[in-house]
XYZ file of C-alpha atoms in Angstrom:
412
model
C -13.533 4.541 20.228
C -15.127 6.645 17.284
C -18.711 6.010 16.942
C -19.557 3.573 13.947
C -21.693 5.558 11.498
C -23.743 3.424 9.153
C -24.488 3.361 5.312
C -25.592 0.027 5.097
C -25.461 -1.374 1.167
C -28.491 -2.597 -0.118
C -26.561 -4.891 -2.800
C -23.010 -6.212 -1.975
C -23.649 -8.752 0.665
C -25.282 -12.036 1.400
C -27.818 -11.558 3.955
C -27.976 -14.284 6.786
C -29.947 -15.155 9.892
C -26.915 -15.024 11.814
C -23.353 -16.720 11.695
C -20.323 -17.775 13.410
C -17.283 -15.134 13.172
C -14.061 -16.863 13.609
C -11.760 -14.246 12.224
C -10.801 -10.489 11.099
C -9.472 -9.611 7.667
C -7.405 -6.632 7.223
C -7.378 -5.056 3.814
C -6.267 -1.114 2.478
C -8.572 0.176 -0.031
C -6.016 0.781 -2.853
C -6.411 4.511 -3.393
C -6.883 7.621 -1.517
C -10.226 8.069 -0.023
C -12.278 8.520 3.026
C -14.130 6.099 4.932
C -17.691 7.758 4.301
C -16.930 8.156 0.519
C -16.202 4.376 0.260
C -19.235 3.459 2.344
C -21.704 5.749 -0.129
C -20.055 4.260 -3.004
C -20.976 0.618 -2.018
C -24.172 1.785 -1.058
C -25.115 3.209 -4.485
C -24.995 0.031 -6.925
C -23.987 -3.489 -7.247
C -20.101 -4.047 -7.854
C -19.711 -7.669 -6.610
C -17.265 -6.814 -3.569
C -17.679 -5.092 -0.206
C -16.480 -4.899 3.339
C -18.142 -4.604 6.813
C -15.969 -1.467 7.969
C -14.078 1.364 6.559
C -11.732 3.427 8.678
C -9.950 6.812 7.951
C -8.124 9.206 10.176
C -11.463 11.013 11.338
C -14.346 8.232 11.196
C -15.476 4.774 11.246
C -18.110 3.727 8.573
C -20.108 0.328 8.381
C -21.086 -0.816 4.962
C -22.284 -4.539 5.817
C -23.883 -5.708 9.128
C -21.846 -8.032 11.232
C -24.534 -10.693 10.888
C -24.301 -10.790 6.876
C -21.645 -11.814 4.728
C -19.471 -9.513 2.656
C -17.317 -10.291 -0.289
C -14.273 -8.969 0.781
C -11.287 -12.071 0.754
C -12.976 -14.517 -1.566
C -11.188 -16.145 -4.672
C -13.184 -14.431 -7.294
C -12.149 -16.701 -9.840
C -8.807 -15.312 -10.055
C -7.274 -16.100 -6.670
C -5.962 -19.401 -4.853
C -6.840 -20.051 -1.371
C -4.276 -20.049 1.147
C -5.978 -20.093 4.711
C -7.570 -23.283 5.963
C -10.614 -22.001 7.496
C -11.032 -18.491 7.148
C -13.406 -17.213 4.343
C -16.000 -14.308 3.454
C -18.561 -16.421 5.222
C -16.821 -16.484 8.664
C -14.984 -13.226 9.137
C -15.585 -9.351 9.126
C -13.550 -7.484 6.289
C -12.010 -4.093 7.650
C -10.547 -1.511 5.100
C -7.978 0.865 6.169
C -8.451 3.800 3.902
C -5.063 5.515 2.639
C -3.607 9.035 3.172
C -1.455 8.705 -0.027
C -1.405 5.913 -2.749
C 1.030 3.903 -0.945
C 0.605 4.650 2.762
C -1.972 4.200 5.976
C -1.749 7.361 8.339
C -0.934 6.666 11.913
C -4.218 8.064 12.541
C -6.242 5.561 10.478
C -4.195 2.961 11.894
C -5.086 4.178 15.480
C -8.951 4.153 14.669
C -8.520 0.765 13.164
C -6.882 -0.579 16.138
C -10.013 0.829 18.218
C -12.311 -1.348 15.975
C -10.508 -4.299 15.693
C -9.596 -4.795 19.451
C -13.685 -3.941 19.892
C -14.631 -6.779 17.752
C -11.993 -9.174 19.056
C -13.495 -8.901 22.587
C -16.937 -8.733 21.021
C -16.657 -11.966 19.091
C -13.862 -13.939 21.091
C -11.473 -13.609 18.410
C -7.898 -14.664 19.102
C -4.581 -12.981 17.810
C -3.910 -15.395 15.213
C -7.173 -14.913 13.644
C -6.492 -11.399 12.794
C -4.911 -11.738 9.477
C -4.346 -9.977 6.174
C -6.402 -10.399 2.691
C -3.091 -11.930 1.669
C -3.092 -14.325 4.463
C -6.371 -15.632 3.060
C -5.847 -15.796 -0.692
C -2.818 -14.538 -2.834
C -3.887 -11.196 -3.251
C -1.183 -8.588 -2.322
C -3.263 -6.435 0.285
C -3.037 -4.554 2.217
C 0.056 -3.882 0.037
C 2.242 -1.920 1.949
C 2.004 -4.560 4.498
C 3.082 -7.606 2.653
C 6.519 -7.692 3.938
C 6.173 -9.630 7.090
C 8.066 -7.597 9.398
C 6.110 -4.613 8.755
C 2.775 -6.868 9.315
C 4.315 -8.108 12.502
C 4.451 -4.368 13.764
C 1.139 -3.493 12.338
C -0.526 -6.327 13.582
C 0.761 -5.781 17.226
C -0.655 -2.153 17.107
C -3.938 -3.453 15.681
C -4.199 -6.317 18.426
C -2.937 -3.898 21.376
C -0.038 -6.144 21.794
C 3.537 -4.481 22.760
C 5.334 -3.269 19.602
C 8.991 -3.841 19.748
C 11.616 -2.154 17.566
C 13.791 -4.448 15.160
C 14.515 -7.732 17.187
C 15.072 -6.160 20.721
C 13.468 -4.603 23.481
C 11.534 -1.519 22.834
C 14.298 1.407 23.646
C 13.828 3.066 26.940
C 11.101 5.725 26.832
C 9.768 3.902 23.682
C 6.423 2.907 24.726
C 4.887 -0.176 23.407
C 2.498 1.813 21.192
C -0.691 0.440 22.235
C -3.058 0.875 19.500
C -6.165 2.590 19.962
C -4.566 4.608 22.817
C -1.831 6.506 21.599
C -0.132 6.987 18.136
C 2.560 4.705 16.956
C 5.937 6.445 18.597
C 8.798 7.202 16.114
C 10.969 9.179 18.756
C 13.523 6.252 19.295
C 16.496 5.186 17.697
C 17.138 2.785 15.165
C 17.112 -0.806 15.392
C 20.823 -2.410 15.012
C 20.963 -4.952 12.042
C 18.633 -3.513 9.583
C 19.427 -1.659 6.360
C 17.125 0.711 4.630
C 17.208 2.473 1.133
C 14.773 3.785 -1.426
C 11.534 1.713 -1.564
C 11.788 0.342 2.044
C 8.567 0.960 3.934
C 7.404 0.616 7.680
C 8.049 1.815 11.008
C 11.813 1.761 10.749
C 11.326 4.223 7.890
C 9.356 6.366 10.159
C 11.865 6.548 13.053
C 14.545 7.218 10.337
C 12.571 10.485 8.902
C 11.705 11.446 12.648
C 15.531 11.240 13.339
C 16.342 13.418 10.259
C 13.865 15.870 10.832
C 15.658 16.446 14.516
C 19.122 16.160 13.555
C 19.351 18.148 10.140
C 15.982 19.890 10.123
C 15.018 17.679 6.996
C 11.579 18.825 6.712
C 10.167 15.328 6.002
C 6.857 13.728 6.252
C 6.752 10.871 8.556
C 4.851 8.742 5.897
C 6.781 5.519 6.267
C 7.885 5.483 2.758
C 11.615 6.021 1.838
C 10.916 7.863 -1.227
C 13.103 10.359 -2.932
C 12.824 13.408 -0.407
C 13.899 11.130 2.099
C 16.722 9.559 -0.138
C 17.810 13.372 -0.447
C 18.128 13.909 3.620
C 19.919 10.838 3.996
C 22.757 11.622 1.502
C 22.963 15.154 2.814
C 23.303 13.535 6.675
C 25.764 11.193 5.183
C 27.907 14.274 3.494
C 27.642 16.223 6.915
C 28.782 13.337 9.134
C 31.227 11.325 6.521
C 33.643 10.632 9.181
C 31.373 7.872 10.386
C 29.101 7.616 7.684
C 31.390 7.165 4.920
C 30.376 7.163 1.457
C 27.071 9.512 0.649
C 25.054 6.685 -1.040
C 21.579 7.266 0.324
C 21.760 3.752 1.768
C 21.138 3.512 5.755
C 23.327 0.773 6.838
C 25.294 0.040 10.073
C 27.614 2.873 9.501
C 24.822 5.568 8.955
C 22.970 3.966 12.033
C 25.416 4.385 14.342
C 25.921 8.047 13.444
C 22.228 8.531 13.916
C 21.601 6.761 17.180
C 24.893 8.454 18.578
C 23.302 11.768 17.953
C 20.150 10.922 19.106
C 21.403 9.584 22.296
C 23.192 12.794 22.878
C 26.707 11.974 21.770
C 28.662 14.417 19.224
C 30.199 13.449 15.803
C 32.483 15.986 14.118
C 30.990 17.291 10.865
C 32.687 17.196 7.530
C 34.242 20.398 6.939
C 35.310 21.804 3.446
C 39.145 22.150 2.867
C 40.587 25.694 3.090
C 40.350 27.432 -0.383
C 43.767 28.848 -1.442
C 44.014 32.013 -3.583
C 46.064 30.921 -6.626
C 49.169 32.626 -7.586
C 48.817 34.457 -11.241
C 51.339 31.392 -12.759
C 49.258 28.656 -10.737
C 46.053 27.493 -12.924
C 42.632 27.460 -11.297
C 42.038 23.915 -10.442
C 38.332 23.036 -11.683
C 35.811 21.032 -9.388
C 35.518 17.584 -10.724
C 31.488 17.106 -11.808
C 30.118 14.959 -9.273
C 28.502 11.890 -10.198
C 24.657 11.795 -10.600
C 22.576 10.067 -8.153
C 21.642 6.748 -9.482
C 18.118 6.851 -10.955
C 15.482 5.181 -8.718
C 14.944 1.401 -9.627
C 11.471 -0.072 -10.451
C 10.014 -2.493 -8.061
C 8.618 -5.727 -9.656
C 4.774 -5.830 -9.300
C 2.726 -8.997 -9.525
C -0.262 -6.646 -10.805
C 2.051 -5.458 -13.922
C 3.091 -9.114 -14.416
C -0.399 -10.008 -14.684
C -1.470 -7.370 -17.148
C 1.600 -8.153 -19.317
C 0.503 -11.541 -19.313
C -3.175 -10.760 -20.176
C -2.042 -8.611 -22.824
C 0.045 -11.295 -24.314
C -2.809 -13.632 -24.131
C -5.308 -11.315 -25.686
C -2.683 -10.521 -28.724
C -1.637 -7.043 -27.821
C 1.990 -6.394 -28.726
C 4.582 -3.540 -28.374
C 5.204 -1.079 -31.154
C 7.449 -3.588 -33.262
C 4.855 -6.175 -32.879
C 6.556 -8.301 -30.407
C 5.177 -10.002 -27.276
C 5.871 -8.358 -23.800
C 8.183 -9.381 -21.481
C 6.439 -10.598 -18.512
C 8.780 -8.520 -15.952
C 6.331 -7.154 -13.622
C 7.762 -3.596 -14.517
C 5.760 -0.373 -16.500
C 8.277 0.287 -19.297
C 7.768 1.877 -22.992
C 6.585 -1.673 -24.468
C 4.148 -2.360 -22.005
C 3.132 1.200 -22.160
C 2.754 0.742 -26.133
C 0.658 -2.355 -25.611
C -1.663 -0.581 -23.254
C -2.209 2.202 -25.729
C -4.059 0.000 -28.305
C -6.485 -1.505 -25.822
C -9.930 -0.105 -25.707
C -12.688 -2.180 -23.691
C -16.118 -1.878 -23.557
C -19.576 -3.103 -23.672
C -18.634 -3.395 -27.898
C -15.950 -5.986 -27.054
C -18.030 -7.656 -24.366
C -16.840 -11.124 -25.595
C -13.009 -10.092 -26.996
C -10.075 -9.890 -24.881
C -11.172 -11.942 -22.150
C -7.900 -12.135 -20.443
C -7.282 -8.183 -20.007
C -11.127 -7.763 -19.152
C -10.482 -10.039 -16.387
C -7.355 -8.066 -15.205
C -9.696 -5.019 -15.291
C -12.397 -6.640 -13.154
C -10.372 -7.899 -10.652
C -9.019 -4.568 -9.648
C -12.192 -2.406 -9.925
C -14.120 -4.744 -7.902
C -16.602 -6.400 -10.599
C -17.519 -10.116 -10.965
C -14.373 -11.919 -13.058
C -15.989 -13.547 -15.999
C -13.976 -11.893 -18.812
C -16.996 -10.596 -20.553
C -17.096 -6.728 -20.498
C -20.803 -6.270 -19.704
C -22.486 -3.523 -18.092
C -21.655 -4.440 -14.483
C -18.297 -4.339 -15.388
C -18.966 -1.169 -17.141
C -20.383 0.836 -14.445
C -17.417 -0.538 -11.884
C -14.738 1.073 -14.228
C -16.894 4.279 -14.325
C -16.781 4.340 -10.589
C -13.168 3.777 -10.608
C -12.686 6.614 -13.268
C -14.942 9.088 -11.365
C -12.815 8.321 -7.972
C -9.412 8.919 -9.775
C -10.271 11.862 -12.000
C -10.721 10.307 -15.113
C -13.282 10.722 -18.100
C -16.107 8.769 -16.420
C -17.537 6.875 -19.500
C -17.117 3.173 -18.574
C -14.373 2.722 -21.400
C -11.061 0.764 -20.451
C -8.831 2.338 -22.676
C -5.338 3.425 -22.445
C -5.768 5.995 -19.502
C -8.002 4.263 -17.612
C -5.742 1.093 -17.548
C -2.676 3.040 -16.865
C -4.839 4.247 -14.149
C -5.690 1.403 -12.469
C -1.985 0.088 -12.967
C -0.604 2.985 -11.116
C -3.064 2.756 -8.342
C -2.128 -0.854 -7.438
C 1.416 -0.933 -8.296
C 3.063 2.708 -7.988
C 6.371 1.366 -7.390
C 6.631 -0.265 -10.914
C 6.459 3.149 -12.617
């Protein structure tokens, strides 16, 4: 395991003389950052939030001593308690840093796994007490591991259990990916019975991306995120092997999985050949090539964060450009953007717009009281500084849009 480096916060914790540690709570920081950056940030001022450890691809940093309480999984007056026993008072919070706004790298997972297994042994913590933030309260964190399948695989890696592919046993040669000793293995076949499409995330997407790189030299980053480049690579693969795949619709179902696995196992599939082009006679009109239908636009995904923002805007009287209340659909559209364009929160509006202020406070790590005071201003300023925004401590259009993008990139 990497050495644990320390930058202990003097502010964001509750000091104790010792406590019984009963569980580990896994988080993702919510934005691209390093372990050291986070430790220094939480040591710089009072923020009303914290975690014990931060892990990235290269380092592990400790921000709060194990014996002290970090503020990482409480209700913060805006979440609902879900777990019957795990709380801030009896858990250790571990934050995984992100390499993109929506992914955690294999290296970070490996280092987090080392730390998790070390702490499990040190405090005799069973596997069932290694949980997500989402399992403790209804905050969707880590957001990329809310689906049970993706969390099951991540938890298996973090706790050192065998990691199976899909619902069956791991394919021959696909080691169980023992976390902490080796990287997760994506050089294997796709599991039967799944469907992958744009917006899918997780280990199966990593297997698909690795396979496409090998089979058609797609040049994809194995980031476990089925985005536009992966969609284009899937469609190119389907066109090349249309005799098995059928329509090049970008959806990886049973036919495409069969083609991928056949080729990975050394089998062969005839590639689609263009029809021979005949030179037309002078009296034969040259046929025109029919226009190909445009690829369907990527569908935005629902986000609870955007839904909560829309509800807050409605509560505080912000409307779209036609003076109408927003539809609380969890999607960022022109109407939501128009309402946000009218928001400007600062210490001058301390007792106004309490719903939108609470939404901001929940997401920048400030205490949630609906009052835009100096502590909220400083938390907003810190968020702005970390995300390339003007660090003026005012939550206007750009800042609220930036917060929404950081927490809900799929809704845009």
